[in-house]
Amino acid sequence: MSSNPYQERSLVVKIIFVTVVVIFIVRLAMLQLFDDSLRKIADQQALRNVTQYPARGLIYDRNGELLVHNEAVYDLMVIPRMMKDFDTAYFCHCLGMSREEFDAKMKKACSYSLYSPSPFMKQISKEEYASWESHIYKFRGFYVQQRTLRIYDRPIAAHVLGYVGEVDSVDMSRDTMHYYRQGDYIGKSGLEKSYEEVLRGVKGKKVMQVDVHNREIGPYMNGQLDSTAIEGGNLYTTLDADLQAYAEELMANKRGCIVAIEPKTGEVLTLVSAPCYDPNLLVGRVRGTNYMMLLNDISRPLFNRALQAQYPPGSIFKIAQAMTALNLGVITPGQGFACDKILGCHNHPSARSVQEAIKMSCNPYFYYTYRRVIQQGKYKNKFIDSQYGLTVWDDYMHRFGFGERLGIDLPNVNSGFIPDTAFYNKRYGEGRWAFTTIYSNSIGQGEVGVVPLQMANLACIVANRGYYYTPHLVRYFGPDSARNEEFYERHETGIKSSYFDIAANGMYDVVHGAGGTAHRANIPDIDICGKTGTAENIGIDHSVFIAFAPMDNPQIAVAVYVENAGAGGVWAAPIASLVIEKYIRGEVTRKDFERQYREANPCQKLPLKRVTKKKK
Amino acid sequence: MENKIDWITLLLYVAILLFGWMNIYAACYDGVHTAFFDMKSQHGRQLMWMGVSLLIGATILLIKPRIISSSSYIIYLLVMLLMVVTFFVARDVKGGHSWIDIGPFKLQSSEFAKIATALAVAKYVGGIDIDIRQWRHQLVAWTLVVIPMGLTLLQHDMGSALVFAGFVLPMFREGMSPSILVIGIVAAVLFVLALVVNQFIIAGIIVLIAVAYLFIWLNKRTRRDYTRAIGIAVVAIAFTFSVDFFFNKLDTHQQERIQVLLGQCDDIQGTGYNQHQSKIAIGSGGLTGKGFLKGTITKADFVPEQETDFIFCTVGEEWGFLGATALLVCYCLLLCRLVMLAERQYSRYARFYGYSIASILFIHVFINIGMVLGLLPVIGIPLPFFSYGGSSLMAFSLMLAIFLRQDQDRNKAM
């Protein structure tokens, strides 16, 4: 047996073994337990989150006609950090871009993020994509994302439908749910914006495993983390596509707007803001240039006059004044006022009743009527009396939907303006204004501002003899046909319906009676009730007309506003009558009449004279 | 009287072997070719090698250990001859010349050189009149080690050559001065420092240490102390300044690997790619791992050589910290068990052999896992019983079986 010195050295050897293993375990802990970044890098390079974009909801008109649908396009995405050396020249050749373009796009992508995907080239058509689809795997760090593009089936209703665009920093900051990512599309205006959450659906996610060559090798964790995209909900609108198209035609060469509403329901049949544009201009890669073109156009086509413009209403406002005065009891239906030209007026006999006053649109009549509303004699001091009167009047105007935002389902609606005591106190000082300071309001001039939608709503109120439903554009939406309950809530003015009968009769006379201001709106066999307005303006007056028809059981209420066209009876009234005829008959029989107004340019004044001569 | 075979060692061996095979299966797994016995796949062939290895092991356990011990030198000579032949015959595989083709199989002779050397040196050291403390005897012993080491280096197999350094441990156990161990460690530290820090600063520090040793540590200073301190300092400084020279003697890729490790070159797409990816794979495993066959980095071939040298990152990714630690603990237990077994041998031959194989296994584990964890430069060396590869598995199994047989027979004095 050998001697066995140094046996204790076995301990040294064991200590060496154990020490090394302990060092390794510590290192493992550092990598696996205390360093989160490695896991992120691993997920980044081995997993690819493929977003499943749901198809955006479709939009239909009231007759089931398709207004908006989608078409597939492809976005080429890049993750700069994942890129590996590749043949740039070949890549550029495939995509048909220059080296400079490539560098610029690359720089942009890199500045967004090195690790997150950003769109490298957007909206590549199906055909283009097919040509290099089979090569894409060669370019590590690139992949293709299918997207959809909005296609507007008819070039109409751009202001109603709106448009979609990429999310910007403002959208992102509002997006508290962090739903949107750079490059996503969002409704920017119109229905696309107000029903964004219905239309967009819910994005789905697919986590794919990719291998070292950037090839997808299958779903990660058997797809447990995946979620399917939920298609966007459809909108079933109240628009009548044919009527909308017709109304837009009528507004060619003009500035202004048409709003047509079904009084019984508040459903908006037509909403035109002229000049119009083809909504397809704001789709796809040409969007940027077209948008700038429209933005810089002097006639402001992007401005939705029907909802955003605040105009002096002119004489149509008198209806609301008459109803207010009657309901307050400060005048009776048989009240007469002499046309003493205290306000400028045209030549007509003095009105002996409210009905006649509306028919003749007598300015002095409504001057006196408004005086009775504002200075009711409750207080001896006429300044205090006026303050009281204005408060009462204010309340009535709001009952008509003036001075407040009508809750239509479109974004950016103007509220119009109804001056209140606070406003005049601020402007003139408290106790320093009275009826004589503010009488212009009586005839729809002065400080009042009304949005065309509110004008159409006024027509609805008269048509309904005293109430209205909030004008709206969508009947129901989504897969379960949801509807907005607030649109089914009746808004009462609280004014006796018999008074509105007086107004309706007056409006009937406007169109049909001798000396009515809107005989041009007369259509045989359709009882149109209307009211003209000529809103005074610096330069040429605006032409205004509101109407509803038929007188009993009204089906349509219209407001037409033509900027700088002169008297309401000359331009707005005939256009309104054409819209009404088109809607009620489905066809316009008065072809010559139609042609005159469709092709005319009121600002030039020329066709106006020719028309009047021909008529005689 | 014959003892029972050491079940603990055998169990650890089988556990590591099976766990290794599971990880090879996972590393090759692509979700399509899932058959276990597919000889076209690596896991299928590994299964075959496992069978062959067990067969070899069983055979060894049946024969008398004396047959092996008495033929140690012959085995050594034969293997050395094979090495030389390999050098001339072998094809160029990744810059190395260490594989001989035998039919459809490739044999790596250096794997067997380790056993042969362990046997031969043990045989020599175990001689009646040999005392390793005598420098002449030690010289002979080291010569037996250096010959295969040199041949391996000639085959451009840096990893296997380093394994022969493991013989320091059994030598140390048999009485070799510990200063060689210390010198080795100091040299390694100096080597790294010289690459990272300015060499003059290191020289200054060495001088300071020498001065501190002489005038602060020692109370009484003899002339011998002075000469020794000055001598060591001079040698250390000379070594420091010659590091550049040695470093430049290395292959370019070896230089780069060292630079990557020292953080002097951050090339995660090129030289540093493997280690970067393996760290990612391991780091992404977390505490419990992603689960068997669920490693994303593993499955997607991000780590090259994953079923061979980088197999440990599959463990790290799919089995997490717990699994990887368990494997490390298994290795640690196996190594310590081997040392224990070696200590209970009555013959110096068997003891030396036991220490030798423990050390060889240790160096493999140390370099391989150190490399995968990014602590050591990339050196191609398999993880024992674990990595894919027939030669290494057979050699390691053979090595272990010889020792277990020896252990069974320990009561019969040689």
PDB file of N, CA and C in Angstrom, chain A residues 123 149-152 163-164 279-287 290:
ATOM      1  N   GLN A 123     -48.749  51.996 -48.519  1.00  0.00           N
ATOM      2  CA  GLN A 123     -49.812  51.868 -49.497  1.00  0.00           C
ATOM      3  C   GLN A 123     -49.326  51.417 -50.858  1.00  0.00           C
ATOM      4  N   LEU A 149     -57.513  50.570 -47.526  1.00  0.00           N
ATOM      5  CA  LEU A 149     -57.635  51.939 -47.972  1.00  0.00           C
ATOM      6  C   LEU A 149     -59.124  52.221 -48.119  1.00  0.00           C
ATOM      7  N   ARG A 150     -59.523  53.426 -47.802  1.00  0.00           N
ATOM      8  CA  ARG A 150     -60.918  53.794 -47.949  1.00  0.00           C
ATOM      9  C   ARG A 150     -61.217  54.136 -49.399  1.00  0.00           C
ATOM     10  N   ILE A 151     -62.276  53.569 -49.897  1.00  0.00           N
ATOM     11  CA  ILE A 151     -62.709  53.933 -51.240  1.00  0.00           C
ATOM     12  C   ILE A 151     -64.128  54.474 -51.129  1.00  0.00           C
ATOM     13  N   TYR A 152     -64.319  55.660 -51.671  1.00  0.00           N
ATOM     14  CA  TYR A 152     -65.640  56.284 -51.626  1.00  0.00           C
ATOM     15  C   TYR A 152     -66.326  56.004 -52.956  1.00  0.00           C
ATOM     16  N   TYR A 163     -62.693  61.940 -43.687  1.00  0.00           N
ATOM     17  CA  TYR A 163     -61.617  61.148 -44.266  1.00  0.00           C
ATOM     18  C   TYR A 163     -60.770  60.570 -43.145  1.00  0.00           C
ATOM     19  N   VAL A 164     -59.999  59.561 -43.507  1.00  0.00           N
ATOM     20  CA  VAL A 164     -59.086  58.984 -42.520  1.00  0.00           C
ATOM     21  C   VAL A 164     -57.662  59.401 -42.853  1.00  0.00           C
ATOM     22  N   PRO A 279     -64.317  62.960 -52.125  1.00  0.00           N
ATOM     23  CA  PRO A 279     -63.625  62.428 -50.938  1.00  0.00           C
ATOM     24  C   PRO A 279     -62.438  61.532 -51.292  1.00  0.00           C
ATOM     25  N   ASN A 280     -62.438  60.965 -52.480  1.00  0.00           N
ATOM     26  CA  ASN A 280     -61.313  60.100 -52.881  1.00  0.00           C
ATOM     27  C   ASN A 280     -60.018  60.875 -53.071  1.00  0.00           C
ATOM     28  N   LEU A 281     -60.123  62.195 -53.103  1.00  0.00           N
ATOM     29  CA  LEU A 281     -58.893  62.996 -53.195  1.00  0.00           C
ATOM     30  C   LEU A 281     -58.037  62.815 -51.950  1.00  0.00           C
ATOM     31  N   LEU A 282     -58.704  62.522 -50.842  1.00  0.00           N
ATOM     32  CA  LEU A 282     -57.960  62.445 -49.581  1.00  0.00           C
ATOM     33  C   LEU A 282     -57.689  60.999 -49.184  1.00  0.00           C
ATOM     34  N   VAL A 283     -57.377  60.186 -50.175  1.00  0.00           N
ATOM     35  CA  VAL A 283     -57.098  58.778 -49.927  1.00  0.00           C
ATOM     36  C   VAL A 283     -55.763  58.425 -50.549  1.00  0.00           C
ATOM     37  N   GLY A 284     -55.010  57.621 -49.850  1.00  0.00           N
ATOM     38  CA  GLY A 284     -53.819  57.041 -50.452  1.00  0.00           C
ATOM     39  C   GLY A 284     -52.633  57.984 -50.481  1.00  0.00           C
ATOM     40  N   ARG A 285     -51.713  57.644 -51.343  1.00  0.00           N
ATOM     41  CA  ARG A 285     -50.447  58.362 -51.336  1.00  0.00           C
ATOM     42  C   ARG A 285     -50.575  59.794 -51.833  1.00  0.00           C
ATOM     43  N   VAL A 286     -51.697  60.094 -52.568  1.00  0.00           N
ATOM     44  CA  VAL A 286     -51.856  61.441 -53.098  1.00  0.00           C
ATOM     45  C   VAL A 286     -52.481  62.369 -52.069  1.00  0.00           C
ATOM     46  N   ARG A 287     -52.840  61.810 -50.920  1.00  0.00           N
ATOM     47  CA  ARG A 287     -53.561  62.577 -49.929  1.00  0.00           C
ATOM     48  C   ARG A 287     -52.853  63.871 -49.548  1.00  0.00           C
ATOM     49  N   ASN A 290     -53.035  66.611 -52.258  1.00  0.00           N
ATOM     50  CA  ASN A 290     -54.405  67.073 -52.438  1.00  0.00           C
ATOM     51  C   ASN A 290     -54.886  67.854 -51.224  1.00  0.00           C
TER      52      ASN A 290
END
